[in-house]
C-alpha angles and dihedrals in degrees: 000000000000114000129191118201115193112202087028093155092056127093102272092030093061093054089050093048092052096038098049094042089052090054095056102264121138099242128202122176134192121220134181107207110340122065115201115259092194100047113142119251114280096025111132121218125207124190106223137173104210093189092063100019092237110160096009099100089047088059091051090048091059096059141358107251121219092186135023123193115196109204095148118116146129094246104170106102094210092053090050091051091051095047109024095162093053091045091053093047092054101034097048102066099209094144091050091052089049089056093047092052092045090051090052089054099046100035103057097271097310108170116195114208109245116215106190120191110220132166144246087241089085083083121075094234096228092130142001135262101042120186123222095255094053101073118130144096095067112195101210142032093257093057092044094051092047091050090048087053091055094049091045092053095045094047097047096039101042124177131322088035105105110248132157118185113194116199102206128189127206107333115216137172143102123334115282119253089255122037116260120218097241137060114274115226099233094045091048092052093045091053092047097050091046092063109071091172092065113045116208123211117237123183116249094196104043109094130193137164103235116206128203113243091232091056093052089045091052094048090052093047091051092049090052092047091051090052091047091054089049091052092048092049092049092048092049092049092049092049092047091049091050090054093045096251139327132099123308128203116247110265096205118049112226117192110241115258138146105260089183089068092088126031100313093190091059093046091049089050091055092045089051089047094238100124126036110169125058136177104231107183129125125277097258133070104217135175119225087255091053090052093049092049092050090052090047090051091052091050095040091234103133123224101276092110094048115093112191111212137163115252090239090065092072123065108230127171093200114073114226136203109254107174101067125218097260139231128344089257086078090061093093091248094313092118117185127201118229105221134177110244 
């Protein structure tokens, strides 16, 4: 299977590039300004401007893609507030959808499964435990553009086109193979709690459901594998029918893996194109203070450097989501495991 990862030089994207290449997929990735120095052998890089679409069709012309993972986004809320038009141009993947539809037309109806990484900020944050069909009332430009992306994808790629939208929360974990040009959440917190001489304020009333990068990586890999098996099954059935019966070889090679390892009923639902939007946060609803204390416990630092404050005590011109999405049980059977890195 050929896989394209947009935003492949970003944090999650790098783990997907390395993970999928290591499992035998033919991996292509799109980058904006930083090509990966540590990309595995055989991985193909494409320089792409997602805001204009420049370079994207050229990537599709090189190979038919069986799966596309869209990790690319302007995800810093303050940057989105400052440049809403640019944020919308990048975060709403209209050019990517154009390429997917064009591929379907010119490559005998080939539909690549689209796994789109969204955010819990599509909810308004007024309470906890949101369900997938309750999004709306976004409180900042980032959340609005990501919700616009979801509606754009679902309207232009209607059923039975294979789509899986994963609404992630804060992604944490070890450093990526290549440095990323922004502070990583876990590393920021670890640095803060390790400095008792300089207390850092953490909000006691802003809740999120942090998810380990390896869990989100694994969910994505399993979704792609499920789609690959579906493609292979359809190709085998078509070939057998054309010959009037008998067994057909699988047309798309899918690396062997145990799909039952994570919520097989949810994966089967995606492969059968019955569900399209999933909450994909971790299993715990934690305040920023809770997160800082857990990191401090892991490092044995104590809580002297953690200052618990209400969010209203800090003047911020970007509104944030406070309620949190809730526990992993809301992930429509895509249960993640919160792990220490």
